[in-house]
Amino acid sequence: MSEPEAEAATTEAATTEATVEEVIRRRIGDALGGWYGSLETALPTVAFVVTWLVLDDVRTAVIASAALLTVLALVRLLVVKGSMRFLVSAVIATALAAFFALRSGQAEDAFLPGILTSAAYAVGAVVSILVRWPLVGFIVAIGDPDYAERPTAWRRDKGLLRVCIRLTWVLVALFVLRVAIMLPLYLAGEVAWLGVAKIALGWPAYLLAIVVMAMMLATGRTRQTPDGESDDVTERMAQAHAERERRD
């Protein structure tokens, strides 16, 4: 057997034997950003809170946050390179925070958009579970090479659907936790603690949610749908992941 044929046989055997949990774990791993992405989302908040604590001026705090975001954008474009998705998220979040804070003149209002967004995500995630279109399913399904042509094919794999529903409940818990902690701090006007909570409940809490998901995936043994019964979505994703690893 030639070397390309041996690689193909190994890949086929690996993807055939992989469980749904293993395929999802690989896909979530591919979707995660690096440490610099966490800095891009956290540092503008740090700049806002520290400046406000020192100067007690909302406008100056907003300017400091925007200035730091500009520096991060230049570093991303000229040095770090790579995906811009975390930077874009930081720009949108900073712009919304600045709008609310400058409009009211109250520093705590900079955190209101994040609280409202988390509440909306929590409701949306619960609704997605109830209608059996779990949010995590879309994150996972993007790893399917045929996703553009058949974006709903992943729902035909009942095992994949069940696992994604369980994982989406973890996101619900994360969003509810954010609102439960930050809303009382917002109502009390605790700007410093709001800053601490926003940072702690941002990337670190997200990573904790990923760890919980990983533990759930490590103990699960849901088999892929056999050929002929449904679209082999998980098999296609596993093969795509194996091909990426060979290229890298």
XYZ file of N, CA and C in Angstrom, residues 2-247:
738
model
N 0.585 2.212 -0.897
C 1.372 3.439 -0.981
C 1.129 4.310 0.251
N 2.022 5.306 0.428
C 1.894 6.178 1.608
C 0.603 6.984 1.592
N 0.207 7.595 0.433
C -1.083 8.316 0.430
C -2.259 7.414 0.751
N -2.221 6.157 0.238
C -3.311 5.233 0.529
C -3.341 4.858 1.996
N -2.177 4.709 2.602
C -2.104 4.382 4.027
C -2.668 5.514 4.871
N -2.326 6.788 4.495
C -2.859 7.941 5.227
C -4.367 8.005 5.113
N -4.863 7.753 3.896
C -6.310 7.788 3.690
C -7.002 6.717 4.511
N -6.405 5.509 4.566
C -7.008 4.424 5.337
C -7.012 4.737 6.820
N -5.911 5.332 7.300
C -5.828 5.699 8.721
C -6.873 6.754 9.074
N -6.989 7.769 8.189
C -7.976 8.829 8.427
C -9.382 8.280 8.433
N -9.692 7.393 7.483
C -11.025 6.824 7.402
C -11.343 6.009 8.637
N -10.381 5.219 9.119
C -10.621 4.406 10.312
C -10.841 5.281 11.529
N -10.027 6.364 11.629
C -10.143 7.242 12.805
C -11.480 7.940 12.836
N -11.916 8.460 11.672
C -13.165 9.203 11.669
C -14.363 8.289 11.824
N -14.270 7.041 11.330
C -15.388 6.122 11.463
C -15.610 5.742 12.913
N -14.496 5.592 13.670
C -14.595 5.148 15.053
C -14.870 6.299 16.018
N -14.686 7.540 15.551
C -14.849 8.673 16.454
C -16.293 8.793 16.909
N -16.456 9.148 18.179
C -17.798 9.401 18.698
C -18.206 10.822 18.359
N -19.484 11.116 18.542
C -19.975 12.479 18.321
C -19.235 13.449 19.237
N -19.012 13.060 20.489
C -18.329 13.931 21.449
C -16.908 14.261 20.990
N -16.204 13.280 20.443
C -14.841 13.518 19.976
C -14.814 14.513 18.825
N -15.742 14.372 17.903
C -15.809 15.283 16.766
C -16.132 16.694 17.228
N -17.089 16.842 18.148
C -17.459 18.165 18.652
C -16.291 18.786 19.404
N -15.574 17.975 20.194
C -14.434 18.489 20.949
C -13.370 19.072 20.012
N -13.108 18.380 18.910
C -12.144 18.892 17.939
C -12.630 20.193 17.314
N -13.917 20.235 16.993
C -14.470 21.426 16.350
C -14.416 22.630 17.286
N -14.761 22.461 18.560
C -14.719 23.564 19.514
C -13.281 24.022 19.710
N -12.353 23.059 19.722
C -10.941 23.415 19.831
C -10.484 24.269 18.669
N -10.944 23.963 17.464
C -10.596 24.757 16.284
C -11.166 26.165 16.367
N -12.329 26.317 17.026
C -13.022 27.603 17.061
C -12.482 28.559 18.116
N -11.689 28.085 19.083
C -11.215 28.931 20.178
C -10.141 29.903 19.703
N -10.103 31.074 20.291
C -9.048 32.035 20.005
C -7.890 31.864 20.977
N -6.804 32.603 20.734
C -5.634 32.514 21.580
C -5.670 33.509 22.718
N -4.532 33.594 23.411
C -4.457 34.459 24.589
C -4.578 35.928 24.205
N -4.092 36.302 23.020
C -4.164 37.705 22.631
C -5.609 38.145 22.396
N -6.433 37.222 21.933
C -7.842 37.542 21.773
C -8.489 37.915 23.087
N -8.083 37.248 24.176
C -8.638 37.579 25.484
C -8.195 38.972 25.937
N -6.948 39.346 25.603
C -6.479 40.684 25.953
C -7.251 41.758 25.201
N -7.533 41.500 23.934
C -8.262 42.482 23.127
C -9.643 42.771 23.698
N -10.280 41.774 24.274
C -11.617 41.979 24.823
C -11.590 42.532 26.251
N -10.519 42.265 27.010
C -10.487 42.647 28.425
C -9.837 44.006 28.676
N -8.772 44.347 27.952
C -7.992 45.546 28.275
C -8.755 46.860 28.122
N -9.650 47.029 27.122
C -10.407 48.291 27.086
C -11.239 48.526 28.347
N -11.784 47.456 28.914
C -12.531 47.597 30.167
C -11.614 47.997 31.306
N -10.418 47.410 31.352
C -9.436 47.762 32.386
C -9.087 49.251 32.275
N -8.855 49.706 31.058
C -8.498 51.118 30.861
C -9.628 52.038 31.319
N -10.862 51.669 31.004
C -12.008 52.499 31.399
C -12.117 52.595 32.920
N -12.088 51.450 33.589
C -12.292 51.429 35.042
C -11.151 52.145 35.773
N -9.909 51.855 35.394
C -8.760 52.466 36.073
C -8.776 53.986 35.893
N -9.042 54.445 34.675
C -9.083 55.892 34.420
C -10.202 56.555 35.209
N -11.354 55.920 35.263
C -12.475 56.495 36.018
C -12.158 56.554 37.511
N -11.528 55.501 38.055
C -11.184 55.488 39.476
C -10.179 56.585 39.820
N -9.246 56.848 38.902
C -8.205 57.846 39.172
C -8.719 59.266 38.973
N -9.466 59.490 37.892
C -9.870 60.854 37.520
C -11.332 61.166 37.787
N -12.148 60.145 37.998
C -13.588 60.324 38.241
C -14.236 61.135 37.119
N -13.868 60.819 35.873
C -14.411 61.537 34.723
C -14.775 60.514 33.642
N -16.059 60.455 33.288
C -16.532 59.445 32.341
C -15.942 59.657 30.951
N -15.921 60.902 30.485
C -15.433 61.176 29.130
C -13.961 60.775 28.982
N -13.151 61.108 29.966
C -11.731 60.746 29.907
C -11.557 59.227 29.950
N -12.400 58.555 30.721
C -12.323 57.095 30.786
C -12.668 56.461 29.441
N -13.666 57.024 28.769
C -14.039 56.528 27.435
C -12.905 56.754 26.447
N -12.274 57.935 26.500
C -11.161 58.238 25.597
C -9.993 57.281 25.841
N -9.701 56.991 27.111
C -8.608 56.067 27.437
C -8.890 54.675 26.897
N -10.132 54.241 27.025
C -10.514 52.922 26.513
C -10.384 52.872 24.991
N -10.856 53.918 24.309
C -10.776 53.969 22.856
C -9.328 54.048 22.380
N -8.493 54.805 23.096
C -7.083 54.933 22.720
C -6.363 53.590 22.822
N -6.629 52.870 23.909
C -6.003 51.557 24.069
C -6.494 50.594 22.993
N -7.762 50.687 22.653
C -8.309 49.837 21.599
C -7.628 50.132 20.257
N -7.317 51.395 19.998
C -6.603 51.761 18.775
C -5.215 51.135 18.745
N -4.534 51.177 19.875
C -3.210 50.559 19.965
C -3.300 49.056 19.706
N -4.290 48.409 20.307
C -4.471 46.976 20.107
C -4.756 46.654 18.644
N -5.516 47.531 17.983
C -5.824 47.314 16.572
C -4.559 47.395 15.724
N -3.691 48.368 16.023
C -2.433 48.494 15.280
C -1.531 47.297 15.508
N -1.481 46.826 16.750
C -0.664 45.648 17.054
C -1.198 44.426 16.317
N -2.518 44.286 16.285
C -3.130 43.154 15.578
C -2.816 43.213 14.076
N -2.923 44.383 13.483
C -2.723 44.526 12.045
C -1.260 44.386 11.636
N -0.356 44.941 12.454
C 1.041 45.017 12.044
C 1.930 43.920 12.623
N 1.540 43.366 13.776
C 2.425 42.417 14.454
C 1.800 41.030 14.592
N 0.663 40.958 15.263
C 0.071 39.656 15.587
C -0.533 38.994 14.366
N -1.165 39.789 13.501
C -1.886 39.281 12.324
C -3.044 38.392 12.782
N -3.455 37.471 11.939
C -4.476 36.493 12.301
C -5.878 37.069 12.291
N -6.807 36.326 12.918
C -8.230 36.669 12.891
C -8.500 37.990 13.609
N -9.456 38.747 13.057
C -9.833 40.042 13.625
C -11.107 39.952 14.457
N -11.660 38.729 14.653
C -12.984 38.637 15.247
C -13.027 39.144 16.684
N -11.975 38.911 17.473
C -11.986 39.384 18.856
C -11.857 40.900 18.897
N -11.045 41.450 17.975
C -10.891 42.893 17.927
C -12.197 43.564 17.514
N -12.874 43.000 16.523
C -14.160 43.551 16.089
C -15.162 43.524 17.234
N -15.183 42.415 17.985
C -16.077 42.331 19.147
C -15.753 43.400 20.177
N -14.462 43.634 20.396
C -14.045 44.649 21.363
C -14.438 46.042 20.896
N -14.313 46.308 19.582
C -14.690 47.620 19.046
C -16.182 47.866 19.247
N -17.004 46.870 18.925
C -18.455 47.020 19.067
C -18.834 47.227 20.531
N -18.248 46.398 21.412
C -18.560 46.503 22.837
C -18.135 47.854 23.401
N -16.955 48.326 22.996
C -16.467 49.615 23.486
C -17.333 50.769 22.983
N -17.748 50.690 21.716
C -18.593 51.748 21.150
C -19.936 51.831 21.867
N -20.542 50.682 22.135
C -21.818 50.672 22.853
C -21.660 51.199 24.275
N -20.596 50.760 24.940
C -20.349 51.219 26.313
C -20.148 52.730 26.344
N -19.383 53.243 25.383
C -19.128 54.682 25.335
C -20.421 55.453 25.100
N -21.267 54.961 24.206
C -22.535 55.639 23.909
C -23.400 55.753 25.160
N -23.565 54.644 25.876
C -24.423 54.645 27.053
C -23.836 55.514 28.166
N -22.515 55.416 28.375
C -21.886 56.159 29.468
C -21.899 57.655 29.193
N -21.574 58.057 27.965
C -21.544 59.484 27.639
C -22.933 60.091 27.608
N -23.908 59.301 27.214
C -25.282 59.808 27.128
C -25.827 60.152 28.508
N -25.545 59.281 29.489
C -26.095 59.505 30.832
C -25.133 60.234 31.760
N -23.837 60.149 31.446
C -22.839 60.724 32.333
C -22.523 59.865 33.534
N -23.115 58.670 33.590
C -22.872 57.738 34.693
C -21.951 56.612 34.233
N -20.859 56.400 34.945
C -19.872 55.411 34.520
C -20.445 54.000 34.492
N -21.371 53.696 35.421
C -21.916 52.338 35.467
C -22.717 51.988 34.212
N -23.198 53.015 33.500
C -23.984 52.747 32.294
C -23.133 52.177 31.167
N -21.820 52.264 31.293
C -20.946 51.644 30.297
C -21.091 50.129 30.307
N -21.579 49.584 31.417
C -21.700 48.128 31.537
C -23.104 47.628 31.204
N -24.034 48.556 31.007
C -25.412 48.157 30.729
C -25.560 47.365 29.423
N -24.898 47.758 28.316
C -25.045 46.955 27.093
C -24.637 45.494 27.277
N -23.554 45.266 28.014
C -23.108 43.894 28.246
C -24.113 43.089 29.046
N -24.725 43.730 30.049
C -25.729 43.048 30.865
C -26.939 42.694 30.015
N -27.397 43.650 29.218
C -28.557 43.403 28.361
C -28.255 42.336 27.311
N -27.041 42.367 26.779
C -26.653 41.363 25.784
C -26.637 39.961 26.385
N -26.083 39.833 27.583
C -26.060 38.528 28.242
C -27.475 38.023 28.508
N -28.361 38.926 28.926
C -29.754 38.537 29.168
C -30.408 38.063 27.874
N -30.148 38.782 26.781
C -30.720 38.398 25.489
C -30.169 37.053 25.024
N -28.867 36.848 25.217
C -28.256 35.569 24.843
C -28.844 34.417 25.662
N -29.081 34.670 26.947
C -29.646 33.619 27.800
C -31.028 33.214 27.294
N -31.860 34.222 27.005
C -33.206 33.932 26.488
C -33.109 33.229 25.135
N -32.255 33.740 24.268
C -32.104 33.142 22.943
C -31.618 31.703 23.009
N -30.675 31.429 23.921
C -30.149 30.068 24.049
C -31.232 29.110 24.542
N -32.047 29.554 25.515
C -33.131 28.703 26.010
C -34.143 28.423 24.907
N -34.503 29.465 24.166
C -35.451 29.284 23.058
C -34.884 28.327 22.019
N -33.583 28.455 21.718
C -32.967 27.563 20.729
C -33.032 26.108 21.166
N -32.943 25.872 22.470
C -33.052 24.503 22.990
C -34.485 24.008 22.867
N -35.430 24.856 23.235
C -36.837 24.446 23.219
C -37.315 24.110 21.811
N -36.816 24.843 20.805
C -37.231 24.576 19.422
C -36.286 23.580 18.737
N -35.314 23.057 19.500
C -34.367 22.037 19.007
C -33.497 22.554 17.864
N -33.058 23.808 18.007
C -32.038 24.390 17.158
C -30.947 24.966 18.071
N -30.287 24.147 18.877
C -29.359 24.647 19.897
C -28.228 25.484 19.306
N -27.854 26.552 20.019
C -26.822 27.465 19.534
C -25.500 26.767 19.271
N -25.109 25.867 20.146
C -23.834 25.173 19.970
C -23.834 24.374 18.670
N -24.999 23.922 18.257
C -25.084 23.162 17.014
C -24.581 23.956 15.826
N -24.876 25.264 15.793
C -24.412 26.103 14.688
C -22.897 26.279 14.744
N -22.348 26.423 15.962
C -20.899 26.566 16.116
C -20.191 25.321 15.608
N -20.747 24.169 15.951
C -20.153 22.899 15.531
C -20.344 22.671 14.040
N -21.537 22.968 13.534
C -21.878 22.639 12.145
C -21.045 23.407 11.136
N -20.527 24.572 11.508
C -19.705 25.345 10.581
C -18.466 24.552 10.176
N -18.065 23.574 10.996
C -16.935 22.725 10.655
C -17.238 21.695 9.592
N -18.506 21.590 9.192
C -18.891 20.650 8.140
C -18.521 21.244 6.781
N -17.705 20.550 5.967
C -17.327 21.086 4.652
C -18.528 21.400 3.763
N -19.651 20.725 3.987
C -20.841 20.941 3.167
C -21.822 21.925 3.797
N -21.365 22.685 4.821
C -22.284 23.553 5.565
C -22.927 24.611 4.667
N -22.148 25.184 3.746
C -22.695 26.243 2.893
C -23.844 25.736 2.031
N -23.709 24.493 1.538
C -24.753 23.927 0.681
C -25.914 23.361 1.486
N -25.597 22.790 2.657
C -26.639 22.164 3.483
C -26.494 22.615 4.939
N -26.878 23.854 5.243
C -26.659 24.393 6.591
C -27.492 23.736 7.680
N -28.531 22.992 7.324
C -29.373 22.353 8.344
C -29.141 20.850 8.440
N -28.157 20.329 7.707
C -27.938 18.878 7.678
C -27.578 18.324 9.052
N -26.922 19.132 9.900
C -26.465 18.647 11.196
C -27.619 18.218 12.094
N -28.811 18.784 11.890
C -29.952 18.443 12.742
C -30.489 17.042 12.462
N -30.113 16.454 11.326
C -30.586 15.110 11.004
C -29.829 14.043 11.786
N -28.664 14.430 12.331
C -27.913 13.501 13.178
C -28.447 13.648 14.599
N -29.290 12.725 15.027
C -29.971 12.843 16.323
C -28.991 12.841 17.490
N -27.918 12.058 17.363
C -26.925 12.047 18.437
C -26.230 13.388 18.564
N -25.864 13.966 17.433
C -25.234 15.278 17.437
C -26.175 16.333 18.022
N -27.442 16.261 17.671
C -28.427 17.216 18.177
C -28.565 17.117 19.690
N -28.648 15.895 20.220
C -28.790 15.711 21.678
C -27.583 16.275 22.422
N -26.391 16.003 21.925
C -25.179 16.488 22.601
C -25.114 18.008 22.554
N -25.459 18.606 21.420
C -25.415 20.064 21.298
C -26.438 20.741 22.211
N -27.570 20.104 22.428
C -28.556 20.647 23.369
C -27.978 20.674 24.779
N -27.328 19.592 25.187
C -26.726 19.557 26.530
C -25.640 20.627 26.670
N -24.836 20.817 25.631
C -23.767 21.810 25.692
C -24.329 23.233 25.721
N -25.436 23.455 25.044
C -26.033 24.792 25.033
C -26.525 25.189 26.418
N -26.942 24.209 27.231
C -27.347 24.529 28.606
C -26.183 25.126 29.395
N -24.962 24.750 29.069
C -23.795 25.340 29.736
C -23.705 26.826 29.412
N -23.962 27.189 28.154
C -23.966 28.601 27.782
C -25.081 29.355 28.489
N -26.239 28.728 28.631
C -27.341 29.361 29.366
C -26.889 29.693 30.786
N -26.245 28.739 31.435
C -25.766 28.957 32.806
C -24.767 30.109 32.860
N -23.878 30.195 31.862
C -22.887 31.273 31.828
C -23.563 32.639 31.698
N -24.505 32.766 30.783
C -25.186 34.048 30.577
C -26.009 34.452 31.801
N -26.692 33.497 32.399
C -27.485 33.780 33.596
C -26.579 34.215 34.750
N -25.429 33.572 34.896
C -24.478 33.944 35.947
C -24.002 35.378 35.765
N -23.703 35.757 34.531
C -23.262 37.133 34.270
C -24.321 38.146 34.705
N -25.563 37.899 34.322
C -26.635 38.832 34.667
C -26.869 38.847 36.177
N -26.860 37.669 36.800
C -27.144 37.569 38.237
C -26.113 38.304 39.078
N -24.872 38.373 38.600
C -23.828 39.058 39.366
C -23.748 40.538 39.006
N -23.829 40.851 37.723
C -23.568 42.230 37.291
C -24.773 43.157 37.449
N -25.988 42.629 37.325
C -27.160 43.493 37.442
C -27.269 44.144 38.825
N -27.122 43.394 39.932
C -27.166 44.053 41.241
C -26.050 45.083 41.420
N -24.855 44.808 40.882
C -23.759 45.770 40.970
C -24.081 47.034 40.172
N -24.715 46.854 39.026
C -25.109 48.008 38.208
C -26.144 48.866 38.943
N -27.135 48.217 39.518
C -28.184 48.948 40.237
C -27.623 49.665 41.460
N -26.547 49.119 42.029
C -25.918 49.746 43.199
C -24.884 50.794 42.797
N -24.592 50.924 41.500
C -23.614 51.910 41.044
C -22.187 51.572 41.403
N -21.865 50.287 41.557
C -20.521 49.849 41.938
C -19.650 49.690 40.690
N -19.075 50.808 40.235
C -18.337 50.801 38.974
C -17.091 49.922 39.050
N -16.323 50.045 40.114
C -15.092 49.257 40.241
C -15.388 47.760 40.234
N -16.382 47.349 41.001
C -16.728 45.927 41.048
C -17.349 45.473 39.728
N -18.039 46.367 39.039
C -18.556 46.020 37.722
C -17.409 45.718 36.762
N -16.346 46.515 36.836
C -15.183 46.258 35.995
C -14.539 44.921 36.295
N -14.391 44.633 37.590
C -13.818 43.343 37.987
C -14.699 42.196 37.503
N -16.014 42.346 37.703
C -16.948 41.285 37.314
C -16.955 41.087 35.796
N -16.910 42.187 35.035
C -16.935 42.074 33.579
C -15.722 41.311 33.066
N -14.564 41.593 33.651
C -13.342 40.898 33.222
C -13.383 39.429 33.648
N -13.747 39.188 34.914
C -13.774 37.811 35.417
C -14.828 36.962 34.727
N -15.952 37.575 34.383
C -17.048 36.835 33.754
C -16.966 36.875 32.231
N -15.886 37.452 31.718
C -15.669 37.467 30.284
C -14.895 36.242 29.838
N -13.663 36.450 29.418
C -12.856 35.340 28.897
C -12.623 34.222 29.924
N -12.263 34.527 31.188
C -12.057 33.432 32.153
C -13.297 32.565 32.347
N -14.473 33.197 32.459
C -15.709 32.421 32.630
C -16.017 31.616 31.374
N -15.718 32.206 30.220
C -15.918 31.488 28.957
C -15.030 30.248 28.904
N -13.783 30.393 29.325
C -12.885 29.239 29.359
C -13.386 28.174 30.339
N -13.940 28.627 31.475
C -14.503 27.674 32.429
C -15.660 26.913 31.790
N -16.493 27.617 31.040
C -17.593 26.948 30.341
C -17.057 25.924 29.342
N -15.960 26.273 28.666
C -15.345 25.338 27.726
C -14.820 24.102 28.455
N -14.244 24.311 29.636
C -13.755 23.177 30.427
C -14.912 22.260 30.816
N -16.030 22.856 31.253
C -17.207 22.055 31.606
C -17.692 21.265 30.392
N -17.743 21.937 29.236
C -18.138 21.244 28.013
C -17.179 20.107 27.694
N -15.874 20.367 27.867
C -14.874 19.341 27.577
C -15.052 18.125 28.482
N -15.389 18.363 29.756
C -15.622 17.248 30.680
C -16.846 16.440 30.244
N -17.895 17.136 29.805
C -19.093 16.452 29.321
C -18.776 15.631 28.072
N -17.949 16.211 27.196
C -17.604 15.520 25.958
C -16.659 14.352 26.219
N -15.827 14.484 27.253
C -14.874 13.414 27.550
C -15.570 12.168 28.086
N -16.710 12.354 28.749
C -17.403 11.206 29.349
C -18.498 10.655 28.444
N -18.859 11.392 27.384
C -19.926 10.934 26.493
C -19.438 9.893 25.500
N -20.343 9.043 25.071
C -19.999 7.978 24.116
C -21.098 7.845 23.063
N -21.581 8.958 22.561
C -22.636 8.921 21.554
C -22.040 8.537 20.208
N -22.559 7.475 19.615
C -22.022 7.007 18.342
C -22.558 7.841 17.187
N -21.746 7.917 16.130
C -22.189 8.597 14.920
C -23.324 7.817 14.258
N -24.141 8.543 13.482
C -25.232 7.902 12.766
C -24.676 6.982 11.686
N -25.078 5.723 11.625
C -24.552 4.798 10.614
C -24.874 5.269 9.205
N -24.042 4.824 8.246
C -24.273 5.167 6.842
C -25.654 4.686 6.412
N -26.296 5.511 5.589
C -27.587 5.108 5.034
C -28.760 5.586 5.841
N -28.552 5.919 7.130
C -29.671 6.373 7.960
C -29.804 7.889 7.965
N -28.709 8.585 7.733
C -28.743 10.039 7.784
C -27.484 10.580 7.125
N -27.414 11.913 6.989
C -26.185 12.531 6.508
C -25.072 12.289 7.515
N -23.899 11.916 7.037
C -22.769 11.646 7.919
C -22.035 12.948 8.231
N -22.708 13.848 8.938
C -22.144 15.159 9.232
C -20.898 15.030 10.082
N -20.978 14.256 11.154
C -19.840 14.123 12.058
C -18.649 13.495 11.354
N -18.897 12.566 10.455
C -17.788 11.946 9.726
C -17.097 12.950 8.818
N -17.889 13.784 8.136
C -17.291 14.799 7.272
C -16.462 15.788 8.084
N -16.957 16.185 9.267
C -16.218 17.119 10.101
C -14.927 16.482 10.606
N -14.982 15.212 10.979
C -13.785 14.531 11.450
C -12.741 14.429 10.351
N -13.177 14.143 9.137
C -12.251 14.062 8.014
C -11.633 15.430 7.716
N -12.445 16.487 7.780
C -11.933 17.836 7.542
C -10.894 18.220 8.586
N -11.147 17.843 9.852
C -10.202 18.131 10.924
C -8.894 17.389 10.685
N -8.968 16.117 10.290
C -7.766 15.330 10.023
C -6.966 15.920 8.872
N -7.631 16.405 7.848
C -6.945 17.016 6.719
C -6.233 18.290 7.129
N -6.873 19.114 7.989
C -6.233 20.326 8.469
C -4.981 20.006 9.275
N -5.063 18.973 10.102
C -3.897 18.592 10.903
C -2.748 18.142 10.014
N -3.036 17.429 8.922
C -1.970 16.988 8.021
C -1.328 18.197 7.320
N -2.161 19.180 6.952
C -1.618 20.370 6.287
C -0.742 21.172 7.240
